[in-house]
Short mmCIF file of N, CA and C in Angstrom, two decimals:
data_model
loop_
_atom_site.label_atom_id
_atom_site.label_comp_id
_atom_site.label_asym_id
_atom_site.label_seq_id
_atom_site.Cartn_x
_atom_site.Cartn_y
_atom_site.Cartn_z
N GLU J 186 -69.63 94.96 -22.87
CA GLU J 186 -68.83 95.85 -23.68
C GLU J 186 -68.14 95.14 -24.83
N THR J 187 -67.87 93.85 -24.70
CA THR J 187 -67.11 93.17 -25.75
C THR J 187 -67.94 92.19 -26.56
N GLN J 188 -69.06 91.75 -26.04
CA GLN J 188 -69.86 90.74 -26.74
C GLN J 188 -71.02 91.40 -27.47
N THR J 189 -71.99 90.60 -27.85
CA THR J 189 -73.13 91.12 -28.60
C THR J 189 -74.26 91.53 -27.66
N LEU J 190 -75.04 92.47 -28.12
CA LEU J 190 -76.20 92.92 -27.35
C LEU J 190 -77.21 91.78 -27.21
N GLU J 191 -77.39 91.05 -28.29
CA GLU J 191 -78.31 89.91 -28.27
C GLU J 191 -77.85 88.84 -27.27
N GLY J 192 -76.55 88.59 -27.23
CA GLY J 192 -76.01 87.62 -26.27
C GLY J 192 -76.21 88.09 -24.83
N LEU J 193 -76.01 89.37 -24.58
CA LEU J 193 -76.24 89.93 -23.25
C LEU J 193 -77.70 89.77 -22.87
N ASN J 194 -78.59 90.08 -23.78
CA ASN J 194 -80.02 89.98 -23.51
C ASN J 194 -80.41 88.54 -23.17
N LYS J 195 -79.86 87.60 -23.90
CA LYS J 195 -80.14 86.18 -23.63
C LYS J 195 -79.64 85.79 -22.24
N TYR J 196 -78.48 86.29 -21.86
CA TYR J 196 -77.91 86.02 -20.53
C TYR J 196 -78.80 86.61 -19.43
N LEU J 197 -79.27 87.84 -19.64
CA LEU J 197 -80.15 88.48 -18.66
C LEU J 197 -81.46 87.71 -18.52
N LYS J 198 -82.00 87.24 -19.64
CA LYS J 198 -83.23 86.43 -19.59
C LYS J 198 -82.99 85.14 -18.82
N ASP J 199 -81.81 84.55 -19.00
CA ASP J 199 -81.47 83.33 -18.27
C ASP J 199 -81.41 83.60 -16.77
N LEU J 200 -80.83 84.75 -16.39
CA LEU J 200 -80.80 85.12 -14.97
C LEU J 200 -82.21 85.30 -14.42
N LEU J 201 -83.08 85.93 -15.18
CA LEU J 201 -84.47 86.10 -14.75
C LEU J 201 -85.16 84.74 -14.56
N GLU J 202 -84.89 83.82 -15.46
CA GLU J 202 -85.48 82.48 -15.34
C GLU J 202 -84.95 81.77 -14.09
N GLN J 203 -83.65 81.89 -13.84
CA GLN J 203 -83.07 81.30 -12.63
C GLN J 203 -83.70 81.91 -11.38
N SER J 204 -83.96 83.20 -11.42
CA SER J 204 -84.58 83.90 -10.30
C SER J 204 -86.00 83.39 -10.05
N LYS J 205 -86.76 83.19 -11.13
CA LYS J 205 -88.12 82.67 -11.00
C LYS J 205 -88.12 81.27 -10.38
N GLN J 206 -87.10 80.50 -10.71
CA GLN J 206 -86.99 79.14 -10.18
C GLN J 206 -86.34 79.12 -8.81
N LYS J 207 -86.00 80.30 -8.30
CA LYS J 207 -85.38 80.46 -6.98
C LYS J 207 -84.14 79.59 -6.80
N LYS J 208 -83.28 79.59 -7.83
CA LYS J 208 -82.06 78.77 -7.81
C LYS J 208 -80.98 79.34 -6.90
N SER J 209 -80.96 80.66 -6.74
CA SER J 209 -79.88 81.27 -5.97
C SER J 209 -80.36 82.59 -5.36
N LYS J 210 -80.05 82.78 -4.09
CA LYS J 210 -80.42 84.04 -3.43
C LYS J 210 -79.72 85.22 -4.07
N GLY J 211 -78.48 85.02 -4.50
CA GLY J 211 -77.72 86.08 -5.15
C GLY J 211 -78.36 86.51 -6.46
N VAL J 212 -78.83 85.53 -7.24
CA VAL J 212 -79.47 85.84 -8.51
C VAL J 212 -80.82 86.53 -8.26
N ILE J 213 -81.54 86.08 -7.27
CA ILE J 213 -82.82 86.72 -6.93
C ILE J 213 -82.59 88.18 -6.54
N ARG J 214 -81.59 88.41 -5.72
CA ARG J 214 -81.26 89.78 -5.29
C ARG J 214 -80.83 90.63 -6.48
N LEU J 215 -80.01 90.07 -7.35
CA LEU J 215 -79.52 90.80 -8.53
C LEU J 215 -80.67 91.19 -9.46
N THR J 216 -81.54 90.22 -9.77
CA THR J 216 -82.60 90.49 -10.73
C THR J 216 -83.71 91.38 -10.18
N SER J 217 -83.74 91.56 -8.88
CA SER J 217 -84.76 92.45 -8.31
C SER J 217 -84.25 93.88 -8.17
N SER J 218 -82.99 94.12 -8.51
CA SER J 218 -82.43 95.47 -8.38
C SER J 218 -82.91 96.37 -9.52
N GLN J 219 -82.98 97.66 -9.24
CA GLN J 219 -83.39 98.65 -10.24
C GLN J 219 -82.40 98.67 -11.41
N GLU J 220 -81.12 98.55 -11.10
CA GLU J 220 -80.09 98.60 -12.15
C GLU J 220 -80.26 97.44 -13.14
N PHE J 221 -80.50 96.25 -12.61
CA PHE J 221 -80.69 95.09 -13.48
C PHE J 221 -81.88 95.31 -14.40
N ASN J 222 -83.00 95.73 -13.81
CA ASN J 222 -84.21 95.93 -14.61
C ASN J 222 -84.04 97.04 -15.64
N PHE J 223 -83.29 98.09 -15.29
CA PHE J 223 -83.02 99.16 -16.25
C PHE J 223 -82.22 98.61 -17.43
N ILE J 224 -81.17 97.84 -17.14
CA ILE J 224 -80.33 97.28 -18.19
C ILE J 224 -81.13 96.30 -19.06
N PHE J 225 -81.95 95.48 -18.43
CA PHE J 225 -82.76 94.53 -19.19
C PHE J 225 -83.72 95.26 -20.13
N MET J 226 -84.39 96.29 -19.62
CA MET J 226 -85.31 97.06 -20.46
C MET J 226 -84.56 97.77 -21.59
N LYS J 227 -83.38 98.31 -21.28
CA LYS J 227 -82.58 99.02 -22.28
C LYS J 227 -82.11 98.07 -23.39
N THR J 228 -81.66 96.87 -23.04
CA THR J 228 -81.22 95.92 -24.07
C THR J 228 -82.40 95.50 -24.95
N ASN J 229 -83.57 95.29 -24.35
CA ASN J 229 -84.76 94.96 -25.14
C ASN J 229 -85.09 96.08 -26.11
N GLU J 230 -85.01 97.31 -25.63
CA GLU J 230 -85.31 98.47 -26.47
C GLU J 230 -84.32 98.57 -27.64
N LEU J 231 -83.03 98.40 -27.35
CA LEU J 231 -82.02 98.50 -28.40
C LEU J 231 -82.16 97.38 -29.43
N ILE J 232 -82.46 96.19 -28.97
CA ILE J 232 -82.65 95.06 -29.89
C ILE J 232 -83.87 95.31 -30.78
N THR J 233 -84.94 95.85 -30.21
CA THR J 233 -86.13 96.19 -30.98
C THR J 233 -85.80 97.18 -32.09
N LYS J 234 -84.85 98.07 -31.82
CA LYS J 234 -84.43 99.08 -32.81
C LYS J 234 -83.31 98.56 -33.71
N ASN J 235 -83.05 97.24 -33.65
CA ASN J 235 -82.02 96.58 -34.48
C ASN J 235 -80.60 97.07 -34.21
N PHE J 236 -80.30 97.45 -32.99
CA PHE J 236 -78.93 97.80 -32.63
C PHE J 236 -78.17 96.53 -32.28
N GLU J 237 -76.89 96.55 -32.56
CA GLU J 237 -76.01 95.45 -32.18
C GLU J 237 -74.63 96.03 -31.94
N HIS J 238 -73.76 95.24 -31.35
CA HIS J 238 -72.39 95.70 -31.07
C HIS J 238 -71.73 96.09 -32.39
N PRO J 239 -71.01 97.21 -32.42
CA PRO J 239 -70.38 97.66 -33.68
C PRO J 239 -69.36 96.67 -34.24
N LYS J 240 -68.83 95.78 -33.42
CA LYS J 240 -67.87 94.80 -33.93
C LYS J 240 -68.52 93.85 -34.93
N VAL J 241 -69.81 93.59 -34.75
CA VAL J 241 -70.52 92.70 -35.68
C VAL J 241 -70.58 93.35 -37.07
N ALA J 242 -70.90 94.62 -37.10
CA ALA J 242 -70.94 95.35 -38.38
C ALA J 242 -69.55 95.42 -39.01
N LYS J 243 -68.52 95.60 -38.18
CA LYS J 243 -67.15 95.68 -38.69
C LYS J 243 -66.71 94.34 -39.29
N ILE J 244 -67.05 93.25 -38.63
CA ILE J 244 -66.71 91.93 -39.17
C ILE J 244 -67.42 91.72 -40.51
N THR J 245 -68.68 92.12 -40.58
CA THR J 245 -69.44 92.01 -41.83
C THR J 245 -68.75 92.80 -42.93
N GLU J 246 -68.30 93.99 -42.60
CA GLU J 246 -67.58 94.84 -43.57
C GLU J 246 -66.28 94.18 -44.03
N ILE J 247 -65.53 93.62 -43.09
CA ILE J 247 -64.26 92.96 -43.42
C ILE J 247 -64.51 91.76 -44.34
N ILE J 248 -65.52 90.95 -44.00
CA ILE J 248 -65.84 89.77 -44.81
C ILE J 248 -66.23 90.20 -46.22
N GLN J 249 -67.02 91.25 -46.33
CA GLN J 249 -67.44 91.74 -47.64
C GLN J 249 -66.24 92.21 -48.46
N GLN J 250 -65.32 92.93 -47.82
CA GLN J 250 -64.11 93.39 -48.51
C GLN J 250 -63.26 92.21 -48.97
N GLU J 251 -63.09 91.24 -48.11
CA GLU J 251 -62.31 90.05 -48.45
C GLU J 251 -62.95 89.29 -49.61
N ARG J 252 -64.26 89.22 -49.61
CA ARG J 252 -65.00 88.52 -50.69
C ARG J 252 -64.80 89.22 -52.03
N GLU J 253 -64.75 90.54 -52.01
CA GLU J 253 -64.53 91.29 -53.24
C GLU J 253 -63.12 91.05 -53.79
N LEU J 254 -62.15 90.82 -52.90
CA LEU J 254 -60.77 90.58 -53.32
C LEU J 254 -60.54 89.13 -53.77
N ASN J 255 -61.31 88.21 -53.20
CA ASN J 255 -61.07 86.80 -53.47
C ASN J 255 -62.40 86.04 -53.43
N LYS J 256 -62.87 85.63 -54.57
CA LYS J 256 -64.15 84.91 -54.66
C LYS J 256 -64.08 83.53 -54.02
N LYS J 257 -62.87 83.00 -53.84
CA LYS J 257 -62.71 81.67 -53.23
C LYS J 257 -62.17 81.78 -51.81
N LEU J 258 -62.59 82.81 -51.09
CA LEU J 258 -62.04 83.04 -49.76
C LEU J 258 -62.44 81.94 -48.78
N LYS J 259 -61.59 81.79 -47.79
CA LYS J 259 -61.84 80.90 -46.65
C LYS J 259 -61.37 81.66 -45.42
N ILE J 260 -62.28 81.87 -44.50
CA ILE J 260 -62.00 82.67 -43.31
C ILE J 260 -62.50 81.92 -42.08
N ILE J 261 -61.73 82.03 -41.00
CA ILE J 261 -62.18 81.53 -39.69
C ILE J 261 -62.30 82.74 -38.78
N ILE J 262 -63.44 82.84 -38.12
CA ILE J 262 -63.65 83.87 -37.11
C ILE J 262 -63.72 83.17 -35.76
N PHE J 263 -62.82 83.54 -34.85
CA PHE J 263 -62.81 82.96 -33.51
C PHE J 263 -63.53 83.88 -32.54
N THR J 264 -64.35 83.28 -31.71
CA THR J 264 -65.01 84.01 -30.64
C THR J 264 -65.12 83.11 -29.42
N GLN J 265 -65.31 83.72 -28.29
CA GLN J 265 -65.33 82.97 -27.03
C GLN J 265 -66.66 82.24 -26.82
N PHE J 266 -67.76 82.84 -27.23
CA PHE J 266 -69.07 82.30 -26.90
C PHE J 266 -69.83 81.80 -28.12
N ARG J 267 -70.59 80.74 -27.93
CA ARG J 267 -71.40 80.14 -29.00
C ARG J 267 -72.44 81.13 -29.51
N ASP J 268 -73.06 81.87 -28.59
CA ASP J 268 -74.07 82.85 -29.01
C ASP J 268 -73.47 83.88 -29.96
N THR J 269 -72.27 84.33 -29.63
CA THR J 269 -71.61 85.33 -30.47
C THR J 269 -71.32 84.74 -31.85
N ALA J 270 -70.84 83.51 -31.89
CA ALA J 270 -70.56 82.85 -33.17
C ALA J 270 -71.83 82.74 -34.01
N SER J 271 -72.94 82.40 -33.38
CA SER J 271 -74.21 82.26 -34.10
C SER J 271 -74.68 83.60 -34.65
N ILE J 272 -74.55 84.65 -33.87
CA ILE J 272 -74.98 85.99 -34.31
C ILE J 272 -74.12 86.47 -35.48
N ILE J 273 -72.82 86.25 -35.39
CA ILE J 273 -71.93 86.65 -36.48
C ILE J 273 -72.28 85.88 -37.75
N ALA J 274 -72.44 84.56 -37.62
CA ALA J 274 -72.77 83.73 -38.79
C ALA J 274 -74.08 84.20 -39.43
N ARG J 275 -75.07 84.45 -38.61
CA ARG J 275 -76.36 84.90 -39.15
C ARG J 275 -76.21 86.20 -39.93
N ASN J 276 -75.41 87.13 -39.40
CA ASN J 276 -75.22 88.42 -40.06
C ASN J 276 -74.44 88.30 -41.36
N ILE J 277 -73.35 87.56 -41.34
CA ILE J 277 -72.53 87.50 -42.56
C ILE J 277 -73.15 86.61 -43.63
N ASN J 278 -74.04 85.70 -43.24
CA ASN J 278 -74.73 84.87 -44.24
C ASN J 278 -75.67 85.70 -45.11
N GLN J 279 -75.93 86.92 -44.72
CA GLN J 279 -76.76 87.80 -45.54
C GLN J 279 -75.97 88.39 -46.71
N LEU J 280 -74.65 88.26 -46.66
CA LEU J 280 -73.81 88.78 -47.73
C LEU J 280 -73.80 87.82 -48.92
N GLU J 281 -73.77 88.38 -50.11
CA GLU J 281 -73.72 87.57 -51.32
C GLU J 281 -72.42 86.78 -51.38
N GLY J 282 -72.53 85.51 -51.68
CA GLY J 282 -71.35 84.67 -51.84
C GLY J 282 -70.76 84.14 -50.54
N ILE J 283 -71.43 84.40 -49.43
CA ILE J 283 -70.92 83.92 -48.14
C ILE J 283 -71.79 82.78 -47.63
N LYS J 284 -71.13 81.72 -47.26
CA LYS J 284 -71.80 80.57 -46.63
C LYS J 284 -71.03 80.30 -45.34
N ALA J 285 -71.59 80.80 -44.24
CA ALA J 285 -70.93 80.65 -42.94
C ALA J 285 -71.68 79.63 -42.09
N LYS J 286 -70.92 78.90 -41.29
CA LYS J 286 -71.50 77.97 -40.32
C LYS J 286 -70.79 78.14 -38.99
N VAL J 287 -71.48 77.74 -37.95
CA VAL J 287 -70.96 77.83 -36.60
C VAL J 287 -70.28 76.51 -36.25
N PHE J 288 -69.01 76.61 -35.85
CA PHE J 288 -68.21 75.43 -35.51
C PHE J 288 -67.96 75.45 -34.00
N VAL J 289 -68.64 74.55 -33.28
CA VAL J 289 -68.54 74.50 -31.83
C VAL J 289 -68.26 73.07 -31.38
N GLY J 290 -68.01 72.94 -30.10
CA GLY J 290 -67.78 71.62 -29.53
C GLY J 290 -69.08 70.87 -29.31
N GLN J 291 -68.98 69.81 -28.53
CA GLN J 291 -70.15 68.98 -28.28
C GLN J 291 -71.14 69.71 -27.37
N ALA J 292 -72.36 69.21 -27.34
CA ALA J 292 -73.44 69.86 -26.58
C ALA J 292 -73.10 69.93 -25.09
N LYS J 293 -73.47 71.07 -24.50
CA LYS J 293 -73.34 71.28 -23.07
C LYS J 293 -74.73 71.55 -22.52
N LYS J 294 -75.05 70.97 -21.40
CA LYS J 294 -76.33 71.19 -20.73
C LYS J 294 -77.46 71.46 -21.70
N LYS J 295 -77.91 72.71 -21.81
CA LYS J 295 -79.07 73.02 -22.64
C LYS J 295 -78.70 73.49 -24.04
N ASP J 296 -77.40 73.69 -24.28
CA ASP J 296 -76.95 74.19 -25.58
C ASP J 296 -76.94 73.08 -26.61
N THR J 297 -76.92 73.49 -27.85
CA THR J 297 -76.71 72.54 -28.92
C THR J 297 -75.23 72.53 -29.25
N GLY J 298 -74.78 71.47 -29.81
CA GLY J 298 -73.38 71.36 -30.17
C GLY J 298 -73.22 70.44 -31.35
N LEU J 299 -71.98 70.19 -31.71
CA LEU J 299 -71.67 69.32 -32.84
C LEU J 299 -70.99 68.06 -32.35
N SER J 300 -71.42 66.93 -32.89
CA SER J 300 -70.72 65.68 -32.60
C SER J 300 -69.39 65.71 -33.36
N GLN J 301 -68.49 64.80 -33.03
CA GLN J 301 -67.22 64.74 -33.75
C GLN J 301 -67.46 64.46 -35.23
N LYS J 302 -68.47 63.66 -35.52
CA LYS J 302 -68.81 63.35 -36.92
C LYS J 302 -69.26 64.63 -37.63
N ASP J 303 -70.10 65.43 -36.97
CA ASP J 303 -70.56 66.69 -37.57
C ASP J 303 -69.40 67.68 -37.74
N GLN J 304 -68.49 67.71 -36.78
CA GLN J 304 -67.32 68.59 -36.88
C GLN J 304 -66.47 68.21 -38.10
N LYS J 305 -66.24 66.90 -38.25
CA LYS J 305 -65.44 66.42 -39.37
C LYS J 305 -66.10 66.77 -40.70
N LYS J 306 -67.42 66.59 -40.77
CA LYS J 306 -68.16 66.91 -41.99
C LYS J 306 -68.05 68.41 -42.31
N MET J 307 -68.14 69.25 -41.29
CA MET J 307 -68.05 70.69 -41.51
C MET J 307 -66.65 71.09 -42.00
N ILE J 308 -65.62 70.45 -41.47
CA ILE J 308 -64.25 70.73 -41.92
C ILE J 308 -64.10 70.32 -43.39
N GLU J 309 -64.69 69.20 -43.76
CA GLU J 309 -64.65 68.76 -45.16
C GLU J 309 -65.37 69.76 -46.06
N GLU J 310 -66.53 70.25 -45.61
CA GLU J 310 -67.27 71.25 -46.38
C GLU J 310 -66.47 72.55 -46.52
N PHE J 311 -65.73 72.88 -45.49
CA PHE J 311 -64.87 74.07 -45.52
C PHE J 311 -63.71 73.84 -46.49
N SER J 312 -63.14 72.65 -46.46
CA SER J 312 -62.04 72.32 -47.36
C SER J 312 -62.44 72.38 -48.83
N THR J 313 -63.63 71.91 -49.13
CA THR J 313 -64.09 71.89 -50.52
C THR J 313 -64.68 73.22 -50.98
N GLY J 314 -64.86 74.16 -50.05
CA GLY J 314 -65.40 75.48 -50.42
C GLY J 314 -66.91 75.57 -50.34
N GLU J 315 -67.56 74.48 -49.93
CA GLU J 315 -69.01 74.52 -49.76
C GLU J 315 -69.38 75.54 -48.67
N ILE J 316 -68.55 75.62 -47.66
CA ILE J 316 -68.63 76.64 -46.61
C ILE J 316 -67.39 77.49 -46.79
N ASN J 317 -67.52 78.82 -46.71
CA ASN J 317 -66.31 79.64 -46.86
C ASN J 317 -65.96 80.45 -45.62
N VAL J 318 -66.82 80.41 -44.60
CA VAL J 318 -66.50 81.07 -43.32
C VAL J 318 -66.93 80.15 -42.18
N LEU J 319 -65.99 79.90 -41.27
CA LEU J 319 -66.31 79.18 -40.04
C LEU J 319 -66.30 80.19 -38.89
N CYS J 320 -67.38 80.23 -38.15
CA CYS J 320 -67.46 81.04 -36.93
C CYS J 320 -67.25 80.05 -35.79
N ALA J 321 -66.07 80.08 -35.21
CA ALA J 321 -65.65 79.01 -34.31
C ALA J 321 -65.38 79.49 -32.89
N THR J 322 -65.65 78.60 -31.96
CA THR J 322 -65.22 78.82 -30.58
C THR J 322 -63.84 78.17 -30.46
N CYS J 323 -63.33 78.10 -29.26
CA CYS J 323 -61.97 77.60 -29.04
C CYS J 323 -61.80 76.14 -29.47
N ILE J 324 -62.87 75.43 -29.76
CA ILE J 324 -62.76 74.03 -30.19
C ILE J 324 -61.91 73.90 -31.44
N ALA J 325 -61.87 74.93 -32.27
CA ALA J 325 -61.11 74.86 -33.53
C ALA J 325 -59.63 75.21 -33.33
N GLU J 326 -59.23 75.49 -32.10
CA GLU J 326 -57.84 75.89 -31.85
C GLU J 326 -56.86 74.73 -31.88
N GLU J 327 -57.28 73.60 -31.35
CA GLU J 327 -56.32 72.52 -31.13
C GLU J 327 -56.70 71.23 -31.82
N GLY J 328 -55.72 70.57 -32.36
CA GLY J 328 -55.87 69.20 -32.81
C GLY J 328 -56.73 68.96 -34.04
N LEU J 329 -57.12 70.00 -34.74
CA LEU J 329 -57.92 69.80 -35.94
C LEU J 329 -57.09 70.16 -37.16
N ASP J 330 -57.29 69.40 -38.22
CA ASP J 330 -56.58 69.67 -39.46
C ASP J 330 -57.47 70.57 -40.31
N ILE J 331 -57.33 71.86 -40.10
CA ILE J 331 -58.13 72.83 -40.84
C ILE J 331 -57.28 73.31 -42.01
N PRO J 332 -57.87 73.30 -43.21
CA PRO J 332 -57.11 73.69 -44.39
C PRO J 332 -56.68 75.16 -44.35
N GLU J 333 -55.81 75.51 -45.28
CA GLU J 333 -55.31 76.87 -45.38
C GLU J 333 -56.46 77.87 -45.52
N VAL J 334 -56.31 79.00 -44.84
CA VAL J 334 -57.34 80.04 -44.91
C VAL J 334 -56.72 81.35 -45.39
N ASN J 335 -57.58 82.24 -45.88
CA ASN J 335 -57.13 83.55 -46.32
C ASN J 335 -56.99 84.52 -45.16
N ALA J 336 -57.84 84.36 -44.15
CA ALA J 336 -57.82 85.28 -43.01
C ALA J 336 -58.33 84.59 -41.76
N VAL J 337 -57.81 85.03 -40.64
CA VAL J 337 -58.28 84.60 -39.33
C VAL J 337 -58.66 85.88 -38.59
N ILE J 338 -59.88 85.92 -38.08
CA ILE J 338 -60.37 87.10 -37.37
C ILE J 338 -60.65 86.72 -35.92
N PHE J 339 -60.14 87.51 -35.00
CA PHE J 339 -60.38 87.30 -33.57
C PHE J 339 -61.42 88.31 -33.11
N TYR J 340 -62.59 87.85 -32.70
CA TYR J 340 -63.64 88.76 -32.25
C TYR J 340 -63.22 89.46 -30.95
N GLU J 341 -62.58 88.71 -30.06
CA GLU J 341 -62.06 89.28 -28.81
C GLU J 341 -60.54 89.21 -28.82
N PRO J 342 -59.90 90.01 -27.98
CA PRO J 342 -58.44 89.85 -27.83
C PRO J 342 -58.15 88.44 -27.31
N VAL J 343 -57.05 87.89 -27.75
CA VAL J 343 -56.68 86.53 -27.34
C VAL J 343 -55.92 86.60 -26.02
N ALA J 344 -56.27 85.70 -25.11
CA ALA J 344 -55.75 85.76 -23.74
C ALA J 344 -54.28 85.37 -23.61
N SER J 345 -53.77 84.57 -24.55
CA SER J 345 -52.38 84.13 -24.42
C SER J 345 -51.72 83.99 -25.78
N ALA J 346 -50.41 84.05 -25.77
CA ALA J 346 -49.64 83.89 -27.01
C ALA J 346 -49.81 82.49 -27.59
N ILE J 347 -49.90 81.49 -26.73
CA ILE J 347 -50.06 80.11 -27.19
C ILE J 347 -51.39 79.96 -27.95
N ARG J 348 -52.46 80.55 -27.41
CA ARG J 348 -53.74 80.46 -28.09
C ARG J 348 -53.72 81.21 -29.42
N THR J 349 -52.99 82.31 -29.48
CA THR J 349 -52.87 83.05 -30.75
C THR J 349 -52.20 82.19 -31.79
N ILE J 350 -51.11 81.53 -31.42
CA ILE J 350 -50.38 80.65 -32.33
C ILE J 350 -51.26 79.48 -32.77
N GLN J 351 -52.01 78.90 -31.85
CA GLN J 351 -52.87 77.77 -32.19
C GLN J 351 -53.95 78.18 -33.19
N ARG J 352 -54.40 79.42 -33.09
CA ARG J 352 -55.48 79.88 -33.96
C ARG J 352 -54.98 80.25 -35.36
N THR J 353 -53.69 80.54 -35.50
CA THR J 353 -53.20 81.01 -36.81
C THR J 353 -52.44 79.98 -37.56
#
């Protein structure tokens, strides 16, 4: 309900893969249920028809409006998941004058990530305006010297007041 359809589909595919590898009896039981298969088929169908969570379209609209008001905009979009950050960046990069990149922590298991050197380089690119939108996970909340921005967008509600303050 709160994330992207594409992210959900990727998660469901991961569960199916775990089931094939017989990693967990619970996962095997879940993926063999009619409800799971219905949801998996439905997400595939919606993705084929280019549907996505309406929040992605709303963020795109907000970014476009902000760009019209300020050609030198700098925006950070915070989201909980790397997949969501990637989907948002891909969508808003289609807008004229927008150069968005995904700002995440170091690699985890099978995911890709950014080294500290890559993170520092991306912050420099953001500072100079080479990048004007960062789609960031919680890694950008603490301990980084991020330059002044025009807007901060939270894709999900923030869980605590401290995290809200750290993000703004």
